[in-house]
């Protein structure tokens, strides 16, 4: 038998995209209901003092009626598209990062696109927990540079309190709800630095859904599967493991901490933020996201929500350089330096 001659060698057209990509718009949505630590203490044995001291959280937002994952995504996306000066027809890619869209299929991104009037866009969800938004920015930027998209909407959205047990002393006081969004567009100059990312499945169980849907379906004595977290293990990993990741992202971008205008780490715990500032030897005067104090830990939404706030309140400059870093279940992480819109 003779080996067939390959037909395709050299005849395929390869996609070519924009030289660079940048974030052109940011938006955020915080649910109406504000929950203070005194209310948390009605669900579990804790106190306002303990929660403030151990996490820096004073209040957080919990979603209610009219604040579904789909609705919050739209409320965050519209101002992001507005800041970018784009209409729905300009968007050809929608990525939603979430762990609290409670349908196995299809992706909520498809419905978000349709509700926003974005037609026929590539739309899919990614599951990278608290690192999801930074994964989404990496993917959107690379797809725009690779020629498979021109303007992308990246949304980080969570209704975590649907999958967290309010009485659980390891999670009930820390997690919260909200949505943040960014538009990523073509650019003549670099706007998104190289992404440093990774994961460690060996630590899969330190933050995870307690039982699979199948286990729950097969054993009706099992409760609705909420998220469990081995707080101390994750804390240590974040404090010791994430500063080197942040340093590598700076190095890959060709800058040092002195060049930064803002540091926007995942809002997991104020003590983690403070420990990172020390380890990175962040010079004073660089604006640091401290959104957790009144937003709580909103997982995939936390970095875009903190960014939106810093731009709105003027604590980080438009066009400034920000180091953003997401980390969480997986244990997965992603960091990159971005030019703020
Ligand atoms: O977003 C994804 C990534 N997530 C994170 O990065 C979260 C990382 N982890 C954390 O932020 C922290 O581990 C927590 C805030 C979750 C917990 O704080 P901790 O300082 O690690 O608490 P701990 O579990 O070490 O407990 C310390 C003490 C214990 O009392 P004793 O043994 O010292 O007397 C606990 O029993 O605090 C007690 N405790 C509580 N007290 C009041 C534990 N949970 C609570 C609580 N309220 N909810």
XYZ file of C-alpha atoms and ligand atoms in Angstrom:
389
model
C 0.000 0.000 0.000
C 1.348 3.443 -0.891
C 1.255 6.245 1.627
C -1.159 8.986 0.482
C 0.453 12.311 -0.386
C -0.691 15.059 2.011
C -2.785 17.645 0.140
C -2.761 20.517 2.571
C 0.862 21.383 3.066
C 1.289 25.125 2.808
C -2.139 25.963 1.354
C -4.092 26.842 4.522
C -4.774 30.483 5.274
C -3.829 31.370 8.861
C -5.739 33.986 10.820
C -3.817 37.146 11.577
C -5.065 39.630 14.103
C -4.251 42.950 15.612
C -0.659 43.629 16.674
C -1.864 44.247 20.224
C -4.914 44.150 22.493
C -6.078 46.368 25.342
C -8.896 46.737 27.837
C -11.130 49.468 26.410
C -13.940 49.504 28.982
C -14.779 48.347 32.508
C -18.110 48.038 34.309
C -19.376 46.606 37.563
C -22.561 45.718 39.413
C -22.988 45.328 43.168
C -26.281 43.788 44.341
C -28.688 46.062 46.249
C -28.753 44.172 49.559
C -25.899 45.075 51.898
C -25.188 42.508 54.607
C -23.127 43.506 57.651
C -21.160 41.252 59.990
C -23.837 41.495 62.692
C -26.284 39.827 60.311
C -23.656 37.131 59.539
C -23.465 36.488 63.297
C -27.158 35.540 63.248
C -26.308 32.569 60.960
C -23.164 31.257 62.699
C -21.048 31.535 65.836
C -18.905 34.549 64.871
C -18.597 38.265 65.550
C -18.171 41.558 63.730
C -14.777 41.944 65.428
C -13.485 38.509 64.335
C -14.571 38.945 60.700
C -13.039 42.458 60.492
C -9.771 41.325 62.072
C -9.365 38.089 60.106
C -10.606 39.287 56.690
C -11.037 43.090 56.626
C -14.658 42.604 55.540
C -17.152 45.062 57.062
C -20.085 44.540 54.703
C -20.795 42.583 51.524
C -23.591 42.416 48.918
C -25.945 39.471 48.490
C -28.002 39.154 45.312
C -31.796 38.994 45.414
C -34.660 39.208 42.982
C -33.765 40.714 39.618
C -30.101 39.969 40.282
C -29.553 36.602 38.639
C -26.196 35.669 37.116
C -27.700 36.621 33.740
C -29.069 39.965 34.940
C -25.956 41.013 36.882
C -23.813 40.145 33.854
C -25.805 42.565 31.728
C -25.717 45.329 34.375
C -21.900 45.093 34.427
C -21.469 44.670 30.663
C -23.478 47.705 29.534
C -21.300 50.356 31.232
C -18.175 48.476 30.068
C -19.376 48.682 26.444
C -20.322 52.335 27.076
C -16.804 53.187 28.294
C -15.353 51.402 25.265
C -17.689 53.395 22.993
C -18.937 50.175 21.408
C -22.388 48.840 20.502
C -23.510 45.218 20.798
C -22.886 44.667 17.068
C -19.193 45.470 17.565
C -18.702 42.507 19.946
C -17.837 39.122 18.403
C -16.703 37.184 21.492
C -18.309 36.800 24.928
C -16.496 34.972 27.717
C -18.183 34.540 31.097
C -16.094 33.402 34.053
C -18.285 31.970 36.803
C -18.735 29.011 39.137
C -22.312 29.885 40.099
C -24.298 29.540 36.856
C -26.257 26.498 37.935
C -26.990 24.902 34.573
C -24.624 22.210 33.375
C -25.313 23.374 29.816
C -25.576 25.593 27.833
C -23.110 28.318 28.738
C -24.656 31.451 30.280
C -22.419 33.499 27.940
C -24.704 32.605 25.008
C -27.751 34.013 26.800
C -25.847 37.065 28.080
C -24.834 37.835 24.484
C -28.399 37.482 23.195
C -29.914 39.592 25.995
C -27.361 42.329 25.280
C -28.257 42.284 21.565
C -24.936 40.712 20.590
C -25.769 38.364 17.742
C -23.839 35.421 16.401
C -20.830 35.931 18.678
C -18.630 33.115 19.916
C -19.805 32.720 23.508
C -18.661 30.322 26.211
C -18.092 30.050 29.966
C -14.843 29.311 31.741
C -14.461 27.644 35.107
C -11.321 28.950 36.761
C -12.962 30.166 39.985
C -11.406 33.326 41.455
C -8.783 33.344 38.668
C -11.510 33.206 35.992
C -11.556 36.880 35.017
C -7.757 37.037 34.561
C -7.965 33.821 32.493
C -10.670 35.511 30.389
C -8.539 38.627 29.811
C -5.623 36.409 28.720
C -7.805 34.444 26.312
C -9.580 37.489 24.848
C -6.277 39.331 24.356
C -4.646 36.350 22.682
C -7.686 35.671 20.474
C -7.721 39.289 19.300
C -4.008 39.132 18.543
C -4.502 35.762 16.866
C -7.262 37.080 14.618
C -10.222 35.083 15.937
C -11.981 38.092 17.513
C -12.014 41.891 17.217
C -13.830 43.065 20.371
C -14.479 40.746 23.300
C -16.647 41.044 26.359
C -15.133 39.353 29.417
C -17.433 39.033 32.419
C -16.673 37.754 35.925
C -19.953 37.093 37.716
C -20.979 35.200 40.841
C -24.090 34.494 42.888
C -21.927 32.567 45.325
C -24.455 32.701 48.133
C -26.537 30.216 46.103
C -23.714 27.669 46.493
C -22.405 28.648 49.927
C -23.954 27.505 53.203
C -24.646 30.727 55.158
C -24.109 28.842 58.418
C -20.701 27.439 57.380
C -17.943 29.009 59.526
C -15.342 28.407 56.795
C -17.150 30.199 53.945
C -20.411 31.894 54.973
C -18.827 35.171 56.153
C -16.309 35.632 53.331
C -18.071 35.019 50.020
C -20.481 37.421 48.319
C -22.223 38.259 45.043
C -21.600 40.672 42.159
C -20.459 41.121 38.570
C -17.632 42.901 36.778
C -16.987 43.206 33.054
C -14.301 44.349 30.650
C -14.250 44.960 26.926
C -11.027 43.865 25.238
C -10.280 45.492 21.875
C -7.664 45.713 19.147
C -4.838 48.112 19.854
C -1.818 49.715 18.187
C 0.221 49.528 21.386
C 0.583 46.732 23.984
C -2.244 46.914 26.547
C -2.163 43.435 28.067
C 1.153 42.003 29.215
C 2.034 38.296 29.071
C -0.055 36.162 31.409
C 1.605 34.029 34.069
C -0.852 31.291 34.900
C -1.080 27.758 36.202
C -2.918 25.314 38.442
C -2.389 22.498 40.928
C -4.982 19.743 40.744
C -3.240 17.953 43.616
C -4.927 20.589 45.801
C -8.292 20.163 44.048
C -10.075 19.483 47.339
C -8.981 22.536 49.361
C -11.726 24.671 47.809
C -14.391 22.603 46.135
C -18.017 21.660 45.788
C -18.587 19.110 48.563
C -20.357 16.421 46.492
C -20.855 15.975 42.764
C -24.362 16.446 41.298
C -24.353 12.717 40.537
C -23.648 11.757 44.168
C -26.476 14.031 45.282
C -28.825 12.632 42.639
C -28.041 9.069 43.721
C -28.283 9.660 47.477
C -31.164 11.843 48.570
C -29.829 12.019 52.126
C -27.063 14.297 50.816
C -27.740 18.045 51.030
C -27.508 20.509 48.142
C -23.754 20.560 47.397
C -22.242 23.757 48.748
C -18.612 24.925 48.508
C -16.163 23.905 51.232
C -12.810 25.598 51.888
C -9.766 24.655 53.967
C -9.139 28.323 54.750
C -5.681 28.085 56.331
C -4.240 25.918 53.525
C -5.515 28.309 50.870
C -4.323 31.287 52.899
C -0.755 29.962 53.097
C -0.716 29.048 49.396
C -1.963 32.529 48.469
C 0.487 34.391 50.694
C 3.608 32.362 49.798
C 2.740 31.169 46.309
C 1.209 34.225 44.663
C 3.853 36.926 45.253
C 6.339 35.049 42.978
C 3.607 34.801 40.325
C 3.044 38.560 40.577
C 6.804 39.155 40.245
C 6.980 36.939 37.152
C 4.093 38.871 35.559
C 5.975 42.148 36.133
C 9.155 40.674 34.699
C 7.345 39.249 31.657
C 5.833 42.702 31.034
C 9.298 44.230 31.205
C 8.529 46.524 34.126
C 9.234 46.770 37.867
C 6.966 47.578 40.804
C 8.083 51.211 40.528
C 6.401 51.488 37.118
C 3.009 50.446 38.478
C 0.115 52.811 39.116
C -2.103 50.176 40.720
C -2.032 46.698 42.239
C -5.324 44.823 41.906
C -5.103 41.380 43.522
C -8.098 39.085 43.967
C -10.084 40.346 46.949
C -9.857 37.138 48.988
C -8.814 38.530 52.355
C -7.360 41.929 53.352
C -4.555 40.129 55.221
C -3.526 38.396 51.973
C -3.483 41.790 50.202
C -1.295 43.260 52.979
C 1.088 40.267 52.951
C 1.531 40.586 49.174
C 2.295 44.308 49.412
C 5.115 43.456 51.826
C 6.488 40.573 49.792
C 6.443 42.580 46.557
C 7.998 45.558 48.376
C 5.360 47.697 46.709
C 6.437 51.345 46.976
C 4.115 53.658 48.874
C 1.930 55.734 46.613
C 0.918 52.819 44.409
C -2.804 52.431 44.662
C -3.912 49.050 46.035
C -7.397 47.558 45.616
C -9.144 47.168 48.984
C -12.612 46.606 47.640
C -13.091 43.559 49.876
C -13.970 45.805 52.855
C -17.466 46.442 51.560
C -17.785 43.968 48.682
C -16.567 40.702 50.255
C -14.935 37.951 48.215
C -16.846 37.769 44.924
C -14.537 35.222 43.245
C -14.480 35.797 39.449
C -16.066 39.248 39.871
C -13.560 40.577 42.392
C -10.761 41.904 40.140
C -13.039 43.715 37.628
C -15.229 45.081 40.445
C -12.170 46.449 42.254
C -10.854 47.907 38.975
C -14.181 49.555 38.203
C -14.216 51.160 41.642
C -10.637 52.456 41.434
C -11.327 54.099 38.078
C -14.676 55.534 39.201
C -13.262 56.921 42.447
C -10.078 58.128 40.757
C -7.688 56.126 42.971
C -6.118 54.600 39.835
C -5.503 56.684 36.715
C -7.117 56.025 33.327
C -4.309 54.775 31.096
C -2.204 53.736 34.096
C -0.384 50.425 34.542
C -2.052 47.873 36.821
C -0.876 44.461 37.958
C -3.905 42.185 38.300
C -3.824 38.758 39.895
C -6.529 36.147 40.358
C -6.176 32.956 42.419
C -8.454 30.339 43.920
C -10.030 26.909 43.506
C -8.087 24.555 41.328
C -5.773 25.730 42.750
C -5.560 28.010 39.731
C -4.047 31.424 39.222
C -3.412 34.019 36.510
C -1.627 37.371 36.599
C -0.895 40.035 34.014
C -0.003 43.717 33.788
C -2.647 45.724 31.949
C -3.043 49.305 30.804
C -6.195 50.618 32.485
C -8.877 51.864 30.062
O -11.226 33.256 47.019
C -10.562 32.050 46.916
C -9.326 32.034 47.712
N -9.678 32.075 49.100
C -8.843 32.580 49.989
O -7.796 33.047 49.615
C -9.219 32.489 51.458
C -7.997 32.151 52.262
N -8.302 31.904 53.684
C -8.660 32.875 54.538
O -8.878 34.002 54.153
C -8.722 32.521 56.008
O -8.182 31.250 56.216
C -10.156 32.581 56.625
C -10.622 34.022 56.684
C -11.116 31.776 55.773
C -10.154 32.029 58.033
O -9.250 32.777 58.829
P -8.110 32.064 59.675
O -7.375 33.114 60.339
O -7.331 31.169 58.742
O -8.950 31.237 60.683
P -8.647 29.775 61.251
O -9.411 28.800 60.449
O -7.185 29.579 61.404
O -9.263 29.872 62.684
C -8.678 30.728 63.707
C -9.570 30.746 64.920
C -9.967 29.377 65.430
O -10.116 29.494 66.850
P -8.971 28.983 67.835
O -8.774 27.539 67.495
O -7.770 29.822 67.505
O -9.539 29.258 69.180
C -11.313 29.138 64.818
O -12.111 28.278 65.604
O -10.807 31.413 64.564
C -11.903 30.520 64.798
N -12.846 30.684 63.716
C -13.850 31.569 63.731
N -14.241 32.451 64.638
C -15.292 33.227 64.349
C -12.850 30.026 62.518
N -13.870 30.484 61.756
C -14.497 31.424 62.484
C -15.594 32.259 62.242
N -15.958 33.137 63.205
N -16.288 32.201 61.084
